[in-house]
Amino acid sequence: MSFDLVLFGGTGDLAWRKLMPALFQAFRHGTLPADGRIIGIARDDLGNEQYRELIQQRFAHVDLSKRPTPEEFDRFAQMLQFQRMDLSRAEDYGRLKDRLQQRKADVVVMYLATAPNLFTVTCQQLAAAGLNTPNTRIVLEKPLGHDLASNREINEAVRRSFAEQQVFRIDHYLGKPSVQNLFALRFGNALFEPLWRRENISNIQITIAEDLGVEKRGAFYDSTGALRDMVQNHALQLLCALAMEPPISADADAIRDEKLKVLRSLRPWTPEAINQFAIRGQYGAGTVAGEHVPGYRDEAGVSPESTTETFVALRAVIANWRWAGVPFYVRTGKRLAARDAHIVVNFRAAPHAIFRTPLGAANRLVINLQPRDGLQLHLLAQGQDNRRHAQSLTPVHLDLDFDSRFGSERVGAYERLLLDVIDGRLNLFVRSDEQEAAWRWVEPLLDAWRGTDGDLRGYAAGSWGPSAASAMIARDGFCWSEEC
Ligand code: BG6
């Protein structure tokens, strides 16, 4: 099979940090079809050779094990081309068309790794130039808008030029092996399914903690915030994977239909619920991994008076038969104590206690997403005290480490997603109605938080976030996993 991958934003941050390394890994693993061209598009005045040199220099920042040797790069670079384009000029699309028609590839991928305000014009121009043929796939990177209205506008513009089956909306969390394992756990095994409901589960917690700050993206982040950056997409996709009904097949729409039902079952926010169950925070200076780091307002590109949240903790309520009364707690933040993404499924306590031990840390399933990928099942066992007829039990856990079982060099999220685009597999991409439902749910929070900082809580970099997040969950009688 032959392909042409046209990379709009070809000299941008995403292209060299994620996409080129992922394409190279696929090339190295022999999974990238050999008959392919990767055409970088940007306004810069570069020739093919200069573009190749630029990409090669950028590979110097990639982990050593993922960096090409000079010979490997030479072979990979044969796929790389560059075309200068001003995305608003019709003539430039004409030149792109000429280049694509030099050889008619089986699949043409238009990857929009540009600022989202260019999505609409790019789609219009591609269609006007006749570059929306049925063998064309279009890939859209987040953020797809900054609220429901702007998201709809983009989706409508895309819809005017491409059919939904041609549109690949990326949420890179869906490409992570650990997230695919979540689907495998739920729908490849029957063991947990009878337990996976309100009768047996007391609450579910989703944590996506980052120890990094905003790095070089201060200006972007300051107009975005954690709710848009992480909750509207990654966290809600995890929530869907946990809460959805088993799909009737592994087909993309069968999966996406079930995820959509979850998003539509989320109880809408009321002002009272926002007050009690939506916590936002912003990090101050602190210590991360033994190093002093500045507070958010002192980061480059961030306004010294910024009210943007770098931390969010929420209680989501899913109003359906399976989950009525089971709170889903979601939290995410920058500059937290560790890079740690995990899910905790807390099962209900035994209905009648014959042992003295409170259930405490046991009776839960922990799904580790990153940096490690694995499962831990926490149980209680009769431990060392058995000689004394003690009625107290000891917490123990079964530990399944997928990294050591399958090797930590598994296919990365972007590599997997790029290959899926080329192969035309939509399972791990987000449909427009899912995206709109997610925006609809977060929008009351965006409105409530806009232009006011009354409830913005500070937290020290290197902590687990504002104490209000602990107080919120404690009011329901629960605690975050690191607290109990
Ligand atoms: C991105 C966000 O979508 O996900 C970033 O824009 C965040 O702010 C990143 O750091 C986290 O991804 P990962 O794969 O490192 O968990």
Short mmCIF file of C-alpha atoms and ligand atoms in Angstrom, two decimals:
data_model
loop_
_atom_site.label_atom_id
_atom_site.label_comp_id
_atom_site.label_asym_id
_atom_site.label_seq_id
_atom_site.Cartn_x
_atom_site.Cartn_y
_atom_site.Cartn_z
CA MET A 1 0.00 0.00 0.00
CA SER A 2 1.25 3.50 -0.75
CA PHE A 3 0.51 6.60 1.29
CA ASP A 4 1.18 10.33 1.33
CA LEU A 5 1.08 11.97 4.75
CA VAL A 6 0.77 15.73 4.48
CA LEU A 7 1.81 17.26 7.77
CA PHE A 8 0.42 20.78 8.21
CA GLY A 9 2.45 22.40 10.99
CA GLY A 10 5.45 20.42 9.74
CA THR A 11 8.02 22.52 11.62
CA GLY A 12 5.90 22.90 14.78
CA ASP A 13 6.35 21.58 18.26
CA LEU A 14 4.02 18.60 17.87
CA ALA A 15 5.63 17.55 14.60
CA TRP A 16 9.11 17.23 15.98
CA ARG A 17 8.30 16.23 19.58
CA LYS A 18 5.73 13.53 18.86
CA LEU A 19 4.91 12.88 15.22
CA MET A 20 8.30 12.52 13.57
CA PRO A 21 9.64 10.32 16.41
CA ALA A 22 6.49 8.17 16.17
CA LEU A 23 6.76 7.89 12.38
CA PHE A 24 10.40 6.98 12.73
CA GLN A 25 9.60 4.26 15.29
CA ALA A 26 7.01 2.79 12.92
CA PHE A 27 9.62 2.94 10.16
CA ARG A 28 12.18 1.21 12.39
CA HIS A 29 9.66 -1.46 13.43
CA GLY A 30 8.87 -2.08 9.76
CA THR A 31 5.17 -1.28 10.26
CA LEU A 32 5.12 1.94 8.26
CA PRO A 33 4.30 1.03 4.65
CA ALA A 34 7.55 1.45 2.75
CA ASP A 35 5.97 3.20 -0.20
CA GLY A 36 5.23 6.45 1.56
CA ARG A 37 5.97 10.15 1.52
CA ILE A 38 5.80 12.47 4.52
CA ILE A 39 5.33 16.01 3.25
CA GLY A 40 5.97 18.70 5.86
CA ILE A 41 4.01 21.92 5.29
CA ALA A 42 4.85 25.26 6.88
CA ARG A 43 5.39 28.91 5.94
CA ASP A 44 9.15 28.58 6.31
CA ASP A 45 11.28 28.88 3.22
CA LEU A 46 12.88 25.44 3.19
CA GLY A 47 13.85 22.90 0.57
CA ASN A 48 13.59 19.13 1.06
CA GLU A 49 17.23 18.89 2.17
CA GLN A 50 16.94 21.70 4.68
CA TYR A 51 13.79 20.15 6.11
CA ARG A 52 15.53 16.81 6.51
CA GLU A 53 18.43 18.52 8.29
CA LEU A 54 16.03 20.33 10.61
CA ILE A 55 14.25 17.10 11.53
CA GLN A 56 17.58 15.35 12.05
CA GLN A 57 18.72 18.10 14.44
CA ARG A 58 15.48 17.82 16.34
CA PHE A 59 16.00 14.08 16.80
CA ALA A 60 18.92 15.02 19.05
CA HIS A 61 16.29 15.79 21.73
CA VAL A 62 14.69 12.37 21.51
CA ASP A 63 15.56 9.54 23.97
CA LEU A 64 18.71 7.76 22.88
CA SER A 65 16.95 4.44 22.39
CA LYS A 66 14.47 6.10 20.04
CA ARG A 67 16.99 8.19 18.12
CA PRO A 68 17.91 7.07 14.60
CA THR A 69 21.49 6.18 13.76
CA PRO A 70 22.84 8.28 10.84
CA GLU A 71 22.22 5.34 8.47
CA GLU A 72 18.69 4.85 9.73
CA PHE A 73 17.99 8.55 9.40
CA ASP A 74 19.25 8.59 5.81
CA ARG A 75 16.83 5.84 4.90
CA PHE A 76 13.94 7.44 6.80
CA ALA A 77 14.74 10.85 5.30
CA GLN A 78 14.07 9.53 1.80
CA MET A 79 10.39 9.69 2.73
CA LEU A 80 10.60 13.32 3.88
CA GLN A 81 9.70 16.24 1.65
CA PHE A 82 8.82 19.84 2.33
CA GLN A 83 6.42 22.29 0.78
CA ARG A 84 6.07 25.92 1.71
CA MET A 85 2.46 26.99 2.02
CA ASP A 86 0.38 29.90 3.18
CA LEU A 87 -2.75 28.10 4.31
CA SER A 88 -5.06 30.88 3.18
CA ARG A 89 -3.79 30.94 -0.45
CA ALA A 90 -5.65 28.85 -2.99
CA GLU A 91 -2.59 28.70 -5.34
CA ASP A 92 -0.58 26.95 -2.65
CA TYR A 93 -3.18 24.17 -2.48
CA GLY A 94 -2.94 23.92 -6.27
CA ARG A 95 0.78 23.23 -5.92
CA LEU A 96 0.09 20.65 -3.25
CA LYS A 97 -2.39 18.99 -5.58
CA ASP A 98 0.24 18.81 -8.33
CA ARG A 99 2.65 17.19 -5.94
CA LEU A 100 0.08 14.64 -4.78
CA GLN A 101 -0.90 13.83 -8.35
CA GLN A 102 2.70 13.08 -9.32
CA ARG A 103 1.91 9.62 -8.06
CA LYS A 104 -1.54 8.63 -6.96
CA ALA A 105 -1.02 7.15 -3.51
CA ASP A 106 -3.63 4.69 -2.22
CA VAL A 107 -4.15 6.78 0.90
CA VAL A 108 -3.63 10.48 1.48
CA VAL A 109 -3.52 11.67 5.09
CA MET A 110 -3.93 15.37 5.85
CA TYR A 111 -2.63 15.84 9.39
CA LEU A 112 -3.63 19.21 10.84
CA ALA A 113 -1.01 19.80 13.55
CA THR A 114 -1.56 23.55 13.37
CA ALA A 115 -3.29 26.09 15.57
CA PRO A 116 -7.02 25.24 15.58
CA ASN A 117 -7.96 28.63 14.14
CA LEU A 118 -6.51 27.34 10.86
CA PHE A 119 -8.64 24.17 10.74
CA THR A 120 -11.65 25.74 9.06
CA VAL A 121 -9.75 27.56 6.35
CA THR A 122 -7.56 24.53 5.66
CA CYS A 123 -10.58 22.23 5.24
CA GLN A 124 -12.33 24.74 2.97
CA GLN A 125 -9.28 25.19 0.81
CA LEU A 126 -8.59 21.47 0.59
CA ALA A 127 -12.14 20.90 -0.61
CA ALA A 128 -11.99 23.83 -3.04
CA ALA A 129 -8.85 22.34 -4.58
CA GLY A 130 -10.53 18.93 -4.86
CA LEU A 131 -8.20 17.48 -2.24
CA ASN A 132 -11.01 15.77 -0.33
CA THR A 133 -11.21 12.65 -2.48
CA PRO A 134 -12.62 9.47 -0.84
CA ASN A 135 -9.11 8.08 -0.23
CA THR A 136 -8.22 11.17 1.85
CA ARG A 137 -8.22 11.07 5.66
CA ILE A 138 -8.04 14.13 7.79
CA VAL A 139 -6.47 14.13 11.26
CA LEU A 140 -7.34 16.83 13.75
CA GLU A 141 -5.24 17.49 16.82
CA LYS A 142 -6.66 18.89 20.00
CA PRO A 143 -7.64 21.48 21.09
CA LEU A 144 -10.71 21.31 18.86
CA GLY A 145 -12.16 24.60 19.92
CA HIS A 146 -12.28 26.27 23.31
CA ASP A 147 -15.96 25.69 24.06
CA LEU A 148 -19.02 23.97 22.62
CA ALA A 149 -19.77 26.67 20.05
CA SER A 150 -16.24 26.82 18.64
CA ASN A 151 -16.01 23.02 18.63
CA ARG A 152 -19.24 22.81 16.65
CA GLU A 153 -18.02 25.41 14.23
CA ILE A 154 -14.90 23.38 13.51
CA ASN A 155 -16.86 20.13 13.21
CA GLU A 156 -19.33 21.76 10.84
CA ALA A 157 -16.56 23.17 8.67
CA VAL A 158 -14.90 19.76 8.53
CA ARG A 159 -18.25 18.10 7.75
CA ARG A 160 -18.79 20.37 4.76
CA SER A 161 -15.61 18.99 3.20
CA PHE A 162 -15.20 15.45 4.56
CA ALA A 163 -17.45 12.55 5.56
CA GLU A 164 -17.30 11.53 9.24
CA GLN A 165 -15.53 8.26 8.30
CA GLN A 166 -12.68 10.34 6.87
CA VAL A 167 -12.16 12.33 10.08
CA PHE A 168 -9.68 11.14 12.72
CA ARG A 169 -9.91 13.26 15.89
CA ILE A 170 -6.95 12.47 18.08
CA ASP A 171 -7.07 11.95 21.81
CA HIS A 172 -3.65 10.45 22.33
CA TYR A 173 -4.72 8.82 25.61
CA LEU A 174 -6.73 6.34 23.54
CA GLY A 175 -3.51 5.29 21.81
CA LYS A 176 -1.74 4.42 25.06
CA PRO A 177 -1.29 0.67 25.58
CA SER A 178 -2.43 1.05 29.19
CA VAL A 179 -5.72 2.58 28.06
CA GLN A 180 -6.25 -0.17 25.51
CA ASN A 181 -5.66 -2.58 28.38
CA LEU A 182 -8.56 -1.00 30.18
CA PHE A 183 -10.82 -2.03 27.30
CA ALA A 184 -9.19 -5.48 27.34
CA LEU A 185 -9.76 -5.82 31.08
CA ARG A 186 -13.42 -4.94 30.81
CA PHE A 187 -14.42 -6.57 27.55
CA GLY A 188 -11.92 -9.39 27.12
CA ASN A 189 -12.57 -10.90 30.54
CA ALA A 190 -15.85 -11.85 32.16
CA LEU A 191 -14.44 -11.83 35.70
CA PHE A 192 -15.17 -8.26 36.66
CA GLU A 193 -18.31 -7.63 34.63
CA PRO A 194 -20.80 -8.93 37.25
CA LEU A 195 -19.08 -6.73 39.84
CA TRP A 196 -18.84 -3.67 37.63
CA ARG A 197 -21.93 -1.84 38.83
CA ARG A 198 -23.50 0.14 41.62
CA GLU A 199 -24.33 -2.91 43.74
CA ASN A 200 -20.63 -3.66 44.25
CA ILE A 201 -18.69 -0.47 43.62
CA SER A 202 -18.77 2.44 46.04
CA ASN A 203 -16.75 4.97 44.02
CA ILE A 204 -14.24 5.28 41.20
CA GLN A 205 -11.33 7.69 41.11
CA ILE A 206 -9.42 8.86 38.04
CA THR A 207 -6.14 10.66 38.64
CA ILE A 208 -3.92 12.13 35.94
CA ALA A 209 -1.10 13.82 37.83
CA GLU A 210 1.84 15.50 36.14
CA ASP A 211 4.98 16.68 37.88
CA LEU A 212 5.93 18.97 34.99
CA GLY A 213 4.78 22.58 34.86
CA VAL A 214 3.68 24.34 31.69
CA GLU A 215 7.15 24.10 30.13
CA LYS A 216 7.40 26.30 27.04
CA ARG A 217 3.66 26.42 26.50
CA GLY A 218 2.85 29.13 29.06
CA ALA A 219 0.98 31.41 26.64
CA PHE A 220 -1.10 28.56 25.19
CA TYR A 221 -1.82 27.05 28.59
CA ASP A 222 -2.79 30.36 30.14
CA SER A 223 -5.67 30.70 27.70
CA THR A 224 -6.60 27.03 28.09
CA GLY A 225 -6.38 25.71 31.67
CA ALA A 226 -6.60 22.18 33.03
CA LEU A 227 -10.33 21.74 32.42
CA ARG A 228 -9.97 22.22 28.66
CA ASP A 229 -6.50 20.73 28.40
CA MET A 230 -7.08 17.46 30.26
CA VAL A 231 -10.62 16.97 31.60
CA GLN A 232 -12.76 17.66 28.51
CA ASN A 233 -10.81 15.07 26.56
CA HIS A 234 -8.39 12.65 28.25
CA ALA A 235 -10.12 12.32 31.63
CA LEU A 236 -13.60 12.00 30.12
CA GLN A 237 -12.37 9.38 27.65
CA LEU A 238 -11.05 7.36 30.60
CA LEU A 239 -14.36 7.81 32.38
CA CYS A 240 -16.17 6.52 29.29
CA ALA A 241 -13.91 3.46 29.08
CA LEU A 242 -14.69 2.69 32.72
CA ALA A 243 -18.41 3.36 32.65
CA MET A 244 -19.59 2.32 29.17
CA GLU A 245 -21.72 -0.73 28.49
CA PRO A 246 -20.03 -3.59 26.62
CA PRO A 247 -20.19 -2.70 22.91
CA ILE A 248 -21.80 -5.19 20.55
CA SER A 249 -18.56 -5.46 18.54
CA ALA A 250 -15.12 -3.90 18.30
CA ASP A 251 -16.27 -1.71 15.40
CA ALA A 252 -15.50 1.96 15.77
CA ASP A 253 -19.11 3.08 15.88
CA ALA A 254 -20.18 0.32 18.25
CA ILE A 255 -17.56 1.56 20.72
CA ARG A 256 -18.24 5.22 20.11
CA ASP A 257 -22.01 4.79 20.49
CA GLU A 258 -21.48 3.37 23.98
CA LYS A 259 -19.05 6.10 24.98
CA LEU A 260 -21.51 8.70 23.79
CA LYS A 261 -24.25 7.24 25.99
CA VAL A 262 -22.02 7.70 29.05
CA LEU A 263 -21.29 11.31 28.16
CA ARG A 264 -24.98 11.95 27.69
CA SER A 265 -25.74 10.36 31.06
CA LEU A 266 -23.45 12.73 32.96
CA ARG A 267 -25.60 14.78 35.28
CA PRO A 268 -25.44 18.42 34.17
CA TRP A 269 -23.79 20.87 36.54
CA THR A 270 -25.95 23.13 38.73
CA PRO A 271 -24.52 26.18 40.53
CA GLU A 272 -24.78 24.28 43.87
CA ALA A 273 -22.95 21.25 42.47
CA ILE A 274 -20.21 23.51 41.08
CA ASN A 275 -19.77 25.06 44.52
CA GLN A 276 -19.46 21.76 46.26
CA PHE A 277 -17.98 19.37 43.75
CA ALA A 278 -15.73 21.30 41.39
CA ILE A 279 -12.40 22.42 42.80
CA ARG A 280 -9.87 24.39 40.82
CA GLY A 281 -6.36 25.28 41.87
CA GLN A 282 -3.21 26.99 40.68
CA TYR A 283 0.29 26.04 41.71
CA GLY A 284 2.61 28.32 43.63
CA ALA A 285 6.36 27.91 44.00
CA GLY A 286 7.52 24.66 45.58
CA THR A 287 9.84 21.71 45.32
CA VAL A 288 9.55 18.99 42.72
CA ALA A 289 12.02 16.08 42.73
CA GLY A 290 14.29 18.02 45.10
CA GLU A 291 14.37 21.13 42.93
CA HIS A 292 12.86 24.49 43.67
CA VAL A 293 10.42 25.48 40.92
CA PRO A 294 8.61 28.78 40.35
CA GLY A 295 4.90 29.33 40.78
CA TYR A 296 2.57 29.32 37.77
CA ARG A 297 2.24 33.11 37.59
CA ASP A 298 6.02 33.38 37.27
CA GLU A 299 6.22 31.01 34.31
CA ALA A 300 7.20 32.45 30.91
CA GLY A 301 4.17 33.47 28.87
CA VAL A 302 1.80 33.46 31.85
CA SER A 303 0.10 36.62 33.08
CA PRO A 304 1.22 37.63 36.60
CA GLU A 305 -2.48 38.03 37.46
CA SER A 306 -3.57 34.83 35.76
CA THR A 307 -6.66 33.08 37.14
CA THR A 308 -6.14 30.01 34.94
CA GLU A 309 -6.50 26.70 36.76
CA THR A 310 -3.62 24.24 36.69
CA PHE A 311 -5.52 21.72 38.82
CA VAL A 312 -9.07 20.42 38.73
CA ALA A 313 -10.87 17.93 40.96
CA LEU A 314 -14.49 17.06 40.25
CA ARG A 315 -17.23 14.69 41.20
CA ALA A 316 -19.05 13.39 38.15
CA VAL A 317 -22.41 11.68 38.48
CA ILE A 318 -23.55 9.20 35.85
CA ALA A 319 -27.31 9.04 35.87
CA ASN A 320 -28.13 5.56 34.61
CA TRP A 321 -29.06 2.18 36.06
CA ARG A 322 -25.54 0.81 36.26
CA TRP A 323 -24.00 3.78 38.03
CA ALA A 324 -26.75 5.61 39.95
CA GLY A 325 -25.29 6.69 43.28
CA VAL A 326 -21.66 5.85 42.42
CA PRO A 327 -19.50 8.97 42.39
CA PHE A 328 -16.71 9.21 39.84
CA TYR A 329 -13.98 11.52 41.13
CA VAL A 330 -11.66 13.02 38.54
CA ARG A 331 -8.53 15.02 39.27
CA THR A 332 -5.67 16.27 37.20
CA GLY A 333 -3.01 18.88 37.62
CA LYS A 334 0.40 20.18 36.74
CA ARG A 335 3.31 20.34 39.19
CA LEU A 336 1.88 17.66 41.42
CA ALA A 337 3.95 15.31 43.56
CA ALA A 338 4.57 12.76 40.80
CA ARG A 339 3.84 11.82 37.23
CA ASP A 340 1.19 9.29 37.99
CA ALA A 341 -1.96 8.41 36.12
CA HIS A 342 -4.12 5.73 37.66
CA ILE A 343 -7.67 4.62 38.30
CA VAL A 344 -8.95 3.29 41.59
CA VAL A 345 -12.10 1.19 41.68
CA ASN A 346 -13.24 0.97 45.29
CA PHE A 347 -15.54 -1.95 45.95
CA ARG A 348 -18.19 -1.82 48.65
CA ALA A 349 -17.32 -3.09 52.08
CA ALA A 350 -18.42 -6.59 53.07
CA PRO A 351 -22.02 -6.33 54.27
CA HIS A 352 -21.31 -7.86 57.68
CA ALA A 353 -17.98 -7.59 59.51
CA ILE A 354 -16.74 -10.70 61.33
CA PHE A 355 -13.12 -9.49 61.45
CA ARG A 356 -11.89 -6.54 63.42
CA THR A 357 -9.97 -5.07 60.54
CA PRO A 358 -11.65 -2.18 58.78
CA LEU A 359 -11.51 -2.73 55.06
CA GLY A 360 -9.07 0.16 54.70
CA ALA A 361 -6.77 -0.06 51.74
CA ALA A 362 -8.05 -3.44 50.58
CA ASN A 363 -11.08 -4.25 48.48
CA ARG A 364 -9.99 -2.19 45.54
CA LEU A 365 -8.66 -2.54 42.05
CA VAL A 366 -5.96 -0.10 41.01
CA ILE A 367 -5.34 0.30 37.29
CA ASN A 368 -1.98 1.96 36.72
CA LEU A 369 -1.78 3.88 33.45
CA GLN A 370 1.58 5.64 33.68
CA PRO A 371 4.47 5.76 34.24
CA ARG A 372 3.89 2.04 34.92
CA ASP A 373 1.22 0.04 33.18
CA GLY A 374 -0.37 -2.63 35.33
CA LEU A 375 -3.07 -3.79 37.70
CA GLN A 376 -3.14 -4.27 41.44
CA LEU A 377 -5.92 -6.09 43.20
CA HIS A 378 -5.90 -5.20 46.90
CA LEU A 379 -7.35 -7.83 49.20
CA LEU A 380 -7.28 -8.77 52.87
CA ALA A 381 -5.59 -11.94 54.06
CA GLN A 382 -4.89 -13.69 57.33
CA GLY A 383 -1.33 -12.63 57.89
CA GLN A 384 1.28 -13.01 60.66
CA ASP A 385 -1.26 -12.69 63.47
CA ASN A 386 -2.78 -16.12 62.81
CA ARG A 387 -1.17 -17.74 65.91
CA ARG A 388 -3.14 -15.55 68.25
CA HIS A 389 -6.57 -16.20 66.77
CA ALA A 390 -6.41 -12.57 65.90
CA GLN A 391 -9.38 -11.33 64.07
CA SER A 392 -7.40 -8.72 62.27
CA LEU A 393 -6.42 -9.17 58.66
CA THR A 394 -3.49 -7.91 56.64
CA PRO A 395 -3.80 -6.00 53.38
CA VAL A 396 -2.06 -7.79 50.49
CA HIS A 397 -2.15 -7.26 46.77
CA LEU A 398 -1.87 -9.13 43.53
CA ASP A 399 0.38 -7.18 41.23
CA LEU A 400 0.37 -7.48 37.47
CA ASP A 401 3.07 -5.47 35.75
CA PHE A 402 2.33 -5.21 32.02
CA ASP A 403 5.59 -3.40 31.28
CA SER A 404 7.73 -6.29 32.43
CA ARG A 405 5.26 -8.84 31.05
CA PHE A 406 5.11 -7.33 27.56
CA GLY A 407 8.24 -5.17 27.55
CA SER A 408 8.20 -1.44 28.14
CA GLU A 409 9.08 -0.87 24.47
CA ARG A 410 5.53 -1.41 23.33
CA VAL A 411 4.18 0.69 20.50
CA GLY A 412 3.72 4.28 21.72
CA ALA A 413 0.45 6.18 21.51
CA TYR A 414 1.27 8.33 18.47
CA GLU A 415 2.89 5.48 16.59
CA ARG A 416 -0.19 3.36 17.07
CA LEU A 417 -2.57 6.18 16.13
CA LEU A 418 -0.64 7.19 13.01
CA LEU A 419 -0.62 3.60 11.77
CA ASP A 420 -4.36 3.38 12.47
CA VAL A 421 -4.97 6.49 10.37
CA ILE A 422 -2.99 5.06 7.47
CA ASP A 423 -4.89 1.76 7.81
CA GLY A 424 -8.24 3.57 8.18
CA ARG A 425 -9.12 2.18 11.64
CA LEU A 426 -11.30 4.64 13.54
CA ASN A 427 -11.73 2.75 16.85
CA LEU A 428 -9.29 4.89 18.81
CA PHE A 429 -10.51 8.25 17.48
CA VAL A 430 -13.22 10.49 18.82
CA ARG A 431 -16.45 11.12 16.94
CA SER A 432 -17.81 14.65 16.72
CA ASP A 433 -20.92 13.91 18.80
CA GLU A 434 -18.75 12.51 21.63
CA GLN A 435 -16.67 15.61 21.56
CA GLU A 436 -19.67 17.89 21.60
CA ALA A 437 -21.25 16.00 24.52
CA ALA A 438 -18.01 16.37 26.47
CA TRP A 439 -17.88 20.11 25.80
CA ARG A 440 -21.54 20.45 26.75
CA TRP A 441 -20.83 18.87 30.13
CA VAL A 442 -17.81 21.05 31.00
CA GLU A 443 -19.27 24.28 29.68
CA PRO A 444 -21.11 25.36 32.88
CA LEU A 445 -17.78 25.08 34.70
CA LEU A 446 -16.06 27.22 32.08
CA ASP A 447 -18.82 29.80 32.45
CA ALA A 448 -18.73 29.77 36.25
CA TRP A 449 -14.94 30.15 36.36
CA ARG A 450 -14.59 32.79 33.68
CA GLY A 451 -13.29 36.12 34.95
CA THR A 452 -13.48 35.31 38.66
CA ASP A 453 -10.93 33.82 40.97
CA GLY A 454 -12.98 33.71 44.18
CA ASP A 455 -12.67 29.95 44.44
CA LEU A 456 -9.24 29.47 42.85
CA ARG A 457 -7.15 27.64 45.46
CA GLY A 458 -3.40 27.81 45.68
CA TYR A 459 -1.26 24.70 46.13
CA ALA A 460 2.46 24.25 46.47
CA ALA A 461 4.27 22.74 43.49
CA GLY A 462 5.19 19.17 44.47
CA SER A 463 2.04 18.58 46.55
CA TRP A 464 -1.11 16.63 45.64
CA GLY A 465 -3.08 19.82 44.98
CA PRO A 466 -5.27 22.04 47.14
CA SER A 467 -6.63 20.64 50.40
CA ALA A 468 -10.13 21.48 49.16
CA ALA A 469 -9.84 18.47 46.81
CA SER A 470 -9.37 16.20 49.83
CA ALA A 471 -12.17 17.94 51.72
CA MET A 472 -14.51 17.44 48.75
CA ILE A 473 -14.04 13.69 48.63
CA ALA A 474 -13.95 13.41 52.45
CA ARG A 475 -17.45 14.92 52.65
CA ASP A 476 -18.66 11.81 50.82
CA GLY A 477 -16.75 9.61 53.28
CA PHE A 478 -13.93 8.70 50.86
CA CYS A 479 -10.28 9.65 50.35
CA TRP A 480 -7.81 9.80 47.46
CA SER A 481 -5.61 6.75 47.09
CA GLU A 482 -2.46 8.36 48.52
CA GLU A 483 -4.40 9.41 51.62
CA CYS A 484 -5.76 6.05 52.71
C1 BG6 B 1 -1.69 16.93 26.40
C2 BG6 B 1 -1.79 18.21 27.18
O1 BG6 B 1 -2.88 16.68 25.71
O2 BG6 B 1 -1.42 15.86 27.27
C3 BG6 B 1 -0.53 18.44 27.99
O3 BG6 B 1 -2.00 19.29 26.29
C4 BG6 B 1 -0.22 17.24 28.85
O4 BG6 B 1 -0.65 19.60 28.82
C5 BG6 B 1 -0.21 15.99 28.00
O5 BG6 B 1 1.05 17.44 29.45
C6 BG6 B 1 -0.06 14.76 28.87
O6 BG6 B 1 0.18 13.65 28.06
P1 BG6 B 1 1.00 12.41 28.59
O7 BG6 B 1 0.95 11.44 27.49
O8 BG6 B 1 2.37 12.90 28.92
O9 BG6 B 1 0.28 11.96 29.83
#
